CSV table of C-alpha atoms and ligand atoms in Angstrom, one decimal:
chain,number,residue,atom,x,y,z
I,1,MET,CA,-72.8,-27.3,-73.9
I,2,LYS,CA,-69.8,-25.9,-75.6
I,3,GLY,CA,-67.6,-25.9,-72.7
I,4,LYS,CA,-68.7,-29.6,-72.3
I,5,TYR,CA,-67.6,-30.4,-75.4
I,6,SER,CA,-64.6,-29.3,-75.9
I,7,PHE,CA,-64.1,-30.9,-72.7
I,8,HIS,CA,-64.6,-34.0,-73.7
I,9,ASN,CA,-62.4,-33.2,-76.9
I,10,LYS,CA,-59.3,-32.7,-74.3
I,11,VAL,CA,-60.6,-36.3,-72.6
I,12,PHE,CA,-60.4,-37.9,-76.0
I,13,LYS,CA,-56.5,-36.8,-76.2
I,14,THR,CA,-55.4,-37.2,-73.0
I,15,LEU,CA,-56.3,-40.6,-73.1
I,16,GLN,CA,-54.9,-41.4,-76.1
I,17,VAL,CA,-51.9,-40.5,-74.4
I,18,MET,CA,-52.6,-42.2,-71.8
I,19,SER,CA,-52.4,-45.1,-73.8
I,20,GLN,CA,-49.0,-44.7,-74.4
I,21,LYS,CA,-47.8,-43.3,-71.2
I,22,GLY,CA,-49.2,-44.9,-68.2
I,23,ASN,CA,-48.9,-42.2,-65.3
I,24,ASP,CA,-52.2,-42.0,-64.4
I,25,VAL,CA,-52.1,-39.2,-62.2
I,26,GLU,CA,-50.1,-36.7,-64.4
I,27,LYS,CA,-52.9,-38.0,-67.3
I,28,VAL,CA,-55.5,-36.5,-64.2
I,29,SER,CA,-53.6,-33.7,-63.4
I,30,ASP,CA,-53.6,-32.9,-67.1
I,31,LEU,CA,-57.3,-33.3,-67.5
I,32,LEU,CA,-58.1,-30.9,-64.6
I,33,LYS,CA,-56.5,-28.5,-66.1
I,34,SER,CA,-59.5,-27.7,-68.9
I,35,ALA,CA,-62.3,-29.0,-66.4
I,36,LYS,CA,-64.4,-26.7,-65.3
I,37,ARG,CA,-66.8,-28.8,-63.6
I,38,ILE,CA,-65.9,-30.8,-60.8
I,39,ALA,CA,-67.9,-33.5,-58.3
I,40,VAL,CA,-66.5,-35.2,-55.2
I,41,LEU,CA,-67.7,-38.3,-53.6
I,42,THR,CA,-65.7,-39.7,-50.1
I,43,GLY,CA,-66.2,-42.0,-48.1
I,44,ALA,CA,-64.5,-42.8,-44.8
I,45,GLY,CA,-61.3,-43.7,-46.6
I,46,ILE,CA,-60.5,-40.2,-47.3
I,47,SER,CA,-60.2,-39.7,-43.3
I,48,ALA,CA,-58.1,-42.6,-42.8
I,49,GLU,CA,-55.1,-41.0,-43.2
I,50,SER,CA,-56.6,-38.5,-40.0
I,51,GLY,CA,-56.5,-41.8,-37.3
I,52,VAL,CA,-60.6,-42.4,-38.0
I,53,PRO,CA,-61.2,-45.7,-38.1
I,54,THR,CA,-63.0,-46.9,-41.7
I,55,PHE,CA,-66.2,-49.3,-41.6
I,56,ARG,CA,-64.6,-51.9,-44.2
I,57,GLY,CA,-61.8,-52.4,-45.9
I,58,GLY,CA,-58.7,-54.3,-45.1
I,59,GLY,CA,-60.8,-57.4,-45.0
I,60,GLY,CA,-61.9,-56.0,-41.9
I,61,THR,CA,-65.6,-54.7,-40.5
I,62,ALA,CA,-66.7,-52.9,-37.8
I,63,VAL,CA,-67.3,-54.3,-34.2
I,64,TRP,CA,-68.6,-52.7,-31.5
I,65,LYS,CA,-69.0,-54.5,-28.2
I,66,GLY,CA,-69.2,-58.1,-30.1
I,67,MET,CA,-72.1,-55.9,-32.7
I,68,ARG,CA,-71.3,-55.4,-36.1
I,69,PHE,CA,-71.8,-51.7,-37.0
I,70,ASP,CA,-74.6,-52.1,-39.1
I,71,LYS,CA,-76.2,-53.6,-36.4
I,72,ILE,CA,-75.3,-50.7,-34.1
I,73,SER,CA,-76.0,-47.6,-36.5
I,74,SER,CA,-79.6,-48.9,-37.3
I,75,ALA,CA,-82.8,-47.3,-37.2
I,76,GLU,CA,-83.9,-50.4,-35.0
I,77,MET,CA,-81.8,-49.8,-32.5
I,78,VAL,CA,-82.1,-46.2,-31.9
I,79,ARG,CA,-85.9,-48.0,-31.1
I,80,SER,CA,-84.5,-50.4,-29.1
I,81,ASP,CA,-81.4,-49.0,-27.4
I,82,LEU,CA,-80.7,-45.6,-27.4
I,83,PRO,CA,-78.3,-45.0,-24.6
I,84,ALA,CA,-76.4,-48.6,-26.5
I,85,VAL,CA,-76.5,-46.4,-29.9
I,86,TRP,CA,-74.9,-42.9,-27.1
I,87,GLU,CA,-72.6,-45.3,-26.0
I,88,TRP,CA,-71.2,-45.9,-29.5
I,89,PHE,CA,-71.7,-42.3,-30.9
I,90,ASP,CA,-69.7,-40.9,-27.7
I,91,TYR,CA,-67.1,-43.5,-27.9
I,92,ARG,CA,-66.1,-42.3,-31.7
I,93,ARG,CA,-66.6,-39.0,-30.8
I,94,GLY,CA,-64.2,-39.3,-28.3
I,95,VAL,CA,-61.7,-40.9,-31.0
I,96,LEU,CA,-62.1,-38.0,-33.3
I,97,ARG,CA,-61.2,-35.3,-30.8
I,98,ALA,CA,-56.9,-36.1,-31.8
I,99,CYS,CA,-58.1,-36.0,-35.6
I,100,GLU,CA,-56.9,-33.3,-37.8
I,101,PRO,CA,-57.7,-32.9,-41.2
I,102,ASN,CA,-55.3,-34.7,-43.6
I,103,PRO,CA,-54.1,-33.0,-46.7
I,104,ALA,CA,-56.5,-35.0,-48.8
I,105,HIS,CA,-59.2,-32.5,-46.5
I,106,PHE,CA,-57.0,-29.5,-47.5
I,107,ALA,CA,-56.1,-29.9,-51.3
I,108,ILE,CA,-59.8,-30.3,-52.1
I,109,ALA,CA,-60.8,-27.4,-50.3
I,110,GLU,CA,-58.6,-26.1,-52.4
I,111,TRP,CA,-60.3,-26.8,-55.1
I,112,GLN,CA,-62.9,-24.3,-54.6
I,113,GLU,CA,-60.8,-21.7,-55.1
I,114,ARG,CA,-59.6,-23.8,-58.4
I,115,PHE,CA,-62.8,-24.6,-60.0
I,116,GLU,CA,-65.7,-22.4,-61.3
I,117,SER,CA,-68.0,-25.0,-59.6
I,118,LEU,CA,-67.0,-27.6,-56.9
I,119,THR,CA,-69.7,-30.0,-55.3
I,120,LEU,CA,-68.4,-32.1,-52.6
I,121,VAL,CA,-70.6,-34.7,-51.4
I,122,THR,CA,-69.4,-36.3,-48.6
I,123,GLN,CA,-70.5,-40.2,-46.4
I,124,ASN,CA,-68.6,-38.8,-43.6
I,125,ILE,CA,-70.3,-37.5,-40.6
I,126,ASP,CA,-66.7,-36.7,-38.9
I,127,GLY,CA,-67.1,-32.7,-40.2
I,128,LEU,CA,-63.4,-32.8,-41.1
I,129,HIS,CA,-63.8,-31.2,-44.8
I,130,ARG,CA,-65.0,-28.4,-43.0
I,131,ALA,CA,-62.3,-28.6,-40.2
I,132,ALA,CA,-60.2,-28.3,-43.6
I,133,GLY,CA,-61.8,-25.5,-45.2
I,134,SER,CA,-64.4,-26.8,-47.4
I,135,ARG,CA,-67.6,-24.8,-47.4
I,136,ASP,CA,-71.7,-25.8,-48.5
I,137,VAL,CA,-70.3,-29.7,-48.0
I,138,ILE,CA,-73.4,-31.9,-48.2
I,139,GLU,CA,-73.7,-34.1,-45.5
I,140,VAL,CA,-75.7,-36.9,-46.8
I,141,HIS,CA,-75.2,-39.3,-43.8
I,142,GLY,CA,-75.5,-36.0,-41.5
I,143,ASN,CA,-72.8,-35.1,-38.2
I,144,ILE,CA,-71.6,-36.3,-35.3
I,145,HIS,CA,-71.5,-33.3,-34.1
I,146,ARG,CA,-75.1,-32.6,-33.9
I,147,SER,CA,-77.9,-34.3,-31.8
I,148,ARG,CA,-81.9,-33.7,-32.7
I,149,CYS,CA,-84.8,-34.6,-30.4
I,150,VAL,CA,-86.3,-37.9,-31.1
I,151,ASN,CA,-89.7,-36.3,-30.4
I,152,CYS,CA,-90.0,-32.3,-32.4
I,153,SER,CA,-86.6,-32.8,-34.4
I,154,LYS,CA,-84.8,-30.0,-32.9
I,155,LEU,CA,-81.2,-29.7,-33.7
I,156,PHE,CA,-78.8,-29.5,-31.0
I,157,GLN,CA,-74.6,-28.1,-32.2
I,158,MET,CA,-72.2,-30.4,-29.7
I,159,SER,CA,-68.7,-28.9,-29.8
I,160,ARG,CA,-66.0,-31.4,-30.1
I,161,ASP,CA,-64.9,-30.9,-26.3
I,162,ASP,CA,-68.9,-32.3,-25.5
I,163,VAL,CA,-68.0,-36.1,-24.7
I,164,PRO,CA,-70.3,-37.5,-23.6
I,165,HIS,CA,-73.2,-35.6,-25.5
I,166,ASP,CA,-74.5,-32.6,-23.5
I,167,PRO,CA,-77.3,-32.4,-24.2
I,168,ASP,CA,-79.1,-35.0,-22.2
I,169,MET,CA,-82.8,-34.2,-23.6
I,170,CYS,CA,-84.3,-31.8,-25.7
I,171,LYS,CA,-83.9,-28.4,-24.4
I,172,VAL,CA,-87.7,-27.8,-25.4
I,173,CYS,CA,-90.0,-30.7,-25.0
I,174,LYS,CA,-87.5,-32.8,-22.6
I,175,SER,CA,-88.0,-35.9,-25.0
I,176,PRO,CA,-84.1,-37.9,-25.5
I,177,VAL,CA,-82.0,-36.5,-28.0
I,178,ARG,CA,-80.4,-39.4,-30.2
I,179,PRO,CA,-77.1,-38.3,-32.8
I,180,ASP,CA,-78.2,-36.5,-35.8
I,181,VAL,CA,-76.9,-39.0,-38.3
I,182,VAL,CA,-78.5,-41.4,-41.2
I,183,LEU,CA,-78.3,-45.2,-40.1
I,184,PHE,CA,-79.2,-47.9,-41.8
I,185,GLY,CA,-82.7,-47.8,-43.0
I,186,GLU,CA,-83.1,-44.2,-42.2
I,187,MET,CA,-84.1,-41.6,-45.1
I,188,LEU,CA,-81.4,-39.0,-46.0
I,189,PRO,CA,-81.4,-35.2,-45.6
I,190,GLU,CA,-84.3,-34.3,-47.1
I,191,GLY,CA,-82.7,-32.9,-50.7
I,192,ALA,CA,-79.2,-33.7,-50.2
I,193,TYR,CA,-79.1,-36.7,-52.5
I,194,GLU,CA,-81.4,-34.7,-55.6
I,195,LYS,CA,-78.6,-31.6,-55.0
I,196,GLY,CA,-75.6,-34.4,-55.7
I,197,ALA,CA,-77.5,-36.1,-58.5
I,198,GLU,CA,-77.9,-32.9,-60.1
I,199,ALA,CA,-73.7,-32.4,-59.7
I,200,ALA,CA,-72.7,-35.3,-60.8
I,201,ALA,CA,-75.3,-35.3,-63.9
I,202,LEU,CA,-73.3,-32.0,-64.5
I,203,CYS,CA,-70.0,-32.4,-63.7
I,204,ASP,CA,-66.4,-33.1,-66.4
I,205,ILE,CA,-64.8,-34.9,-64.0
I,206,PHE,CA,-66.1,-37.0,-60.6
I,207,PHE,CA,-64.1,-38.3,-58.3
I,208,THR,CA,-64.6,-41.3,-55.5
I,209,ILE,CA,-62.5,-41.0,-53.1
I,210,GLY,CA,-62.0,-43.6,-50.2
I,211,THR,CA,-65.8,-44.9,-50.0
I,212,SER,CA,-66.1,-48.8,-50.6
I,213,ALA,CA,-69.1,-47.7,-52.6
I,214,LEU,CA,-71.5,-50.5,-51.4
I,215,VAL,CA,-74.1,-47.6,-49.2
I,216,TYR,CA,-76.7,-46.5,-51.4
I,217,PRO,CA,-77.8,-44.2,-52.5
I,218,ALA,CA,-74.6,-42.4,-52.1
I,219,ALA,CA,-73.4,-45.2,-53.7
I,220,ALA,CA,-75.4,-44.7,-57.1
I,221,LEU,CA,-73.9,-40.5,-57.6
I,222,PRO,CA,-71.0,-41.9,-59.5
I,223,GLU,CA,-73.4,-44.0,-61.4
I,224,VAL,CA,-75.3,-41.0,-62.1
I,225,ALA,CA,-72.3,-39.6,-63.7
I,226,LYS,CA,-71.0,-42.0,-65.4
I,227,ARG,CA,-74.0,-41.9,-67.4
I,228,ALA,CA,-74.5,-38.3,-67.6
I,229,GLY,CA,-70.8,-38.7,-70.0
I,230,ALA,CA,-68.7,-37.4,-66.8
I,231,PHE,CA,-64.7,-38.5,-66.4
I,232,LEU,CA,-64.9,-41.4,-63.3
I,233,VAL,CA,-62.0,-41.2,-61.3
I,234,GLU,CA,-61.7,-43.7,-58.2
I,235,ILE,CA,-58.9,-43.0,-55.1
I,236,ASN,CA,-59.0,-46.0,-53.2
I,237,PRO,CA,-56.1,-48.4,-52.0
I,238,GLU,CA,-58.5,-51.3,-52.8
I,239,GLU,CA,-60.7,-51.9,-56.0
I,240,THR,CA,-64.6,-51.3,-55.0
I,241,PRO,CA,-67.8,-52.3,-57.2
I,242,LEU,CA,-67.3,-48.8,-59.0
I,243,SER,CA,-63.8,-49.6,-60.1
I,244,HIS,CA,-64.7,-51.4,-63.3
I,245,LEU,CA,-66.9,-48.3,-64.3
I,246,CYS,CA,-63.6,-46.1,-63.7
I,247,ASP,CA,-61.9,-44.7,-66.8
I,248,VAL,CA,-59.0,-44.3,-64.0
I,249,SER,CA,-58.5,-45.9,-60.9
I,250,LEU,CA,-55.9,-44.5,-58.8
I,251,LYS,CA,-54.7,-47.2,-56.4
I,252,GLY,CA,-53.9,-45.7,-52.8
I,253,PRO,CA,-53.9,-43.3,-50.0
I,254,ALA,CA,-55.9,-40.3,-50.9
I,255,GLY,CA,-53.5,-38.2,-48.5
I,256,GLU,CA,-50.6,-38.9,-51.3
I,257,ILE,CA,-53.0,-38.9,-54.4
I,258,VAL,CA,-54.9,-35.8,-54.1
I,259,SER,CA,-52.0,-33.1,-53.3
I,260,LYS,CA,-50.4,-34.9,-56.3
I,261,LEU,CA,-53.0,-33.6,-58.7
C,301,BJW,C1,-58.9,-45.5,-48.5
C,301,BJW,C2,-57.7,-45.7,-47.8
C,301,BJW,C3,-57.3,-43.9,-47.8
C,301,BJW,C4,-58.5,-47.1,-47.0
C,301,BJW,N1,-57.5,-43.2,-49.2
C,301,BJW,N2,-59.1,-44.7,-49.5
C,301,BJW,C5,-80.0,-50.7,-52.7
C,301,BJW,C6,-80.1,-52.2,-52.8
C,301,BJW,C7,-79.9,-52.3,-51.6
C,301,BJW,C8,-80.2,-52.1,-50.3
C,301,BJW,C9,-80.3,-50.3,-50.3
C,301,BJW,C10,-80.6,-49.9,-51.4
C,301,BJW,N3,-80.9,-49.1,-51.5
C,301,BJW,C11,-80.5,-48.2,-50.1
C,301,BJW,C12,-80.5,-49.8,-49.2
C,301,BJW,C13,-80.7,-50.2,-48.0
C,301,BJW,C14,-79.1,-49.5,-47.1
C,301,BJW,C15,-77.8,-50.1,-47.6
C,301,BJW,O1,-77.3,-49.1,-49.2
C,301,BJW,N4,-77.6,-51.2,-47.6
C,301,BJW,C16,-76.5,-51.6,-48.3
C,301,BJW,C17,-75.0,-52.2,-47.2
C,301,BJW,C18,-76.9,-53.1,-48.7
C,301,BJW,N5,-79.0,-47.8,-47.3
C,301,BJW,C19,-79.7,-47.1,-46.3
C,301,BJW,O2,-80.1,-47.9,-45.6
C,301,BJW,C20,-79.8,-45.6,-46.2
C,301,BJW,N6,-81.5,-45.0,-46.5
C,301,BJW,C21,-82.4,-45.2,-47.6
C,301,BJW,O3,-82.0,-46.1,-48.2
C,301,BJW,O4,-83.0,-44.7,-46.9
C,301,BJW,C22,-84.6,-45.2,-48.2
C,301,BJW,C23,-85.3,-46.5,-47.2
C,301,BJW,C24,-85.4,-46.2,-46.2
C,301,BJW,C25,-86.7,-46.8,-45.4
C,301,BJW,C26,-86.3,-48.5,-45.7
C,301,BJW,C27,-85.7,-48.4,-47.0
C,301,BJW,C28,-84.9,-47.6,-47.3
C,301,BJW,C29,-78.7,-45.2,-45.3
C,301,BJW,C30,-77.6,-45.1,-45.0
C,301,BJW,C31,-77.0,-44.7,-44.2
C,301,BJW,C32,-75.8,-45.5,-43.8
C,301,BJW,N7,-75.2,-44.8,-42.8
C,301,BJW,C33,-74.0,-45.2,-42.5
C,301,BJW,C34,-73.5,-45.4,-40.9
C,301,BJW,C35,-73.3,-44.0,-40.3
C,301,BJW,C36,-73.5,-43.5,-39.3
C,301,BJW,C37,-71.9,-44.4,-38.2
C,301,BJW,O5,-71.4,-43.5,-38.5
C,301,BJW,O6,-72.0,-44.8,-38.0
C,301,BJW,O7,-72.6,-44.6,-43.0
C,301,BJW,S1,-72.9,-46.6,-42.7
C,301,BJW,C38,-71.7,-46.7,-43.0
C,301,BJW,O8,-70.9,-46.8,-44.6
C,301,BJW,C39,-71.1,-45.3,-42.9
C,301,BJW,C40,-70.8,-44.6,-43.8
C,301,BJW,O9,-71.2,-43.2,-44.4
C,301,BJW,C41,-71.2,-46.0,-45.6
C,301,BJW,C42,-70.1,-45.8,-45.8
C,301,BJW,O10,-69.1,-46.2,-46.4
C,301,BJW,P1,-67.7,-45.5,-46.5
C,301,BJW,O11,-67.6,-44.3,-46.2
C,301,BJW,O12,-67.4,-46.1,-48.0
C,301,BJW,O13,-66.7,-46.3,-45.8
C,301,BJW,P2,-65.9,-48.4,-45.7
C,301,BJW,O14,-65.3,-48.3,-44.9
C,301,BJW,O15,-67.1,-49.0,-46.2
C,301,BJW,O16,-64.9,-48.2,-47.0
C,301,BJW,C43,-64.0,-47.5,-47.1
C,301,BJW,C44,-63.2,-47.4,-47.9
C,301,BJW,O17,-61.7,-46.4,-48.2
C,301,BJW,C45,-62.7,-48.8,-48.2
C,301,BJW,O18,-62.7,-49.3,-49.5
C,301,BJW,C46,-61.2,-48.5,-48.3
C,301,BJW,O19,-60.4,-49.5,-49.4
C,301,BJW,C47,-60.5,-47.4,-48.7
C,301,BJW,N8,-59.8,-46.7,-48.0
C,301,BJW,N9,-58.0,-46.5,-46.4
C,301,BJW,C48,-58.6,-44.0,-49.5
C,301,BJW,N10,-56.4,-44.0,-47.1
C,302,ZN,ZN1,-87.6,-32.0,-28.6
């Protein structure tokens, strides 16, 4: 508790200085010097500079063969047209083959060594945080390189080169497999949200990076952190519904800003 108290003193002093000068990146860097527990929520925007398309942002919404992504990426679609769902995910796995982690992924991976505690929660299914060296990533929306049997739930890991997906059928019960991702209308992996919420409630600084903060329950994590007294930092070139709640909004691309911190 003493740790959190002295961190809050530091926040207070830093905010006083911030109102006098105004380089928010420098001020957040300064706060990071005394922070012990950090929690990070990332979204599609952190992978944008790696060449991974976002779902929303820049005034656009992703569309696949005339279908909005929230229709093709839905539980209903898995039930009604699984081959179409696979076509969309195999296409995206093909795009991902050319994508590598960017400076933001690498900087966050380094934070593991820099802070007493770092919890990384990502909504991304692209695996780029792990590719950059982050460990124990909480992937609340699953992983595009894994499939799952619709009958017995056996998981199958795919390599980046398995495009189209392989295997096509469950090796145990011969039922169809589906991408092991969380679609609209589906539950998150057991315990994933709870782990993130615990870290949010205990952290000194919570970062929300590259997410439109529209999709729940992930978008509730920054709210949990704020309610528990964390300093909330957003990194995004655009406003989001969370911006007003943040102590600092760093407007710009994650690759550039996170590495400066
Ligand atoms: C940059 C940048 C740069 C650009 N640097 N930034 C409460 C209220 C209303 C509805 C609900 C609710 N609670 C739950 C719901 C329903 C639903 C939901 O939230 N709907 C809302 C949209 C209204 N949620 C669910 O269904 C969830 N399940 C659930 O709640 O289970 C309980 C339940 C079960 C059954 C019935 C009812 C309840 C599951 C949600 C799963 C979402 N899955 C997806 C698809 C995954 C598979 C796939 O990839 O296709 O996950 S949706 C899609 O959105 C994907 C993302 O992870 C997620 C979030 O998007 P993200 O990451 O924020 O990306 P974008 O594109 O939106 O934003 C990018 C941002 O980056 C922008 O802001 C840019 O400005 C920025 N940017 N360049 C930094 N260089
Ligand atoms: Zn099976």
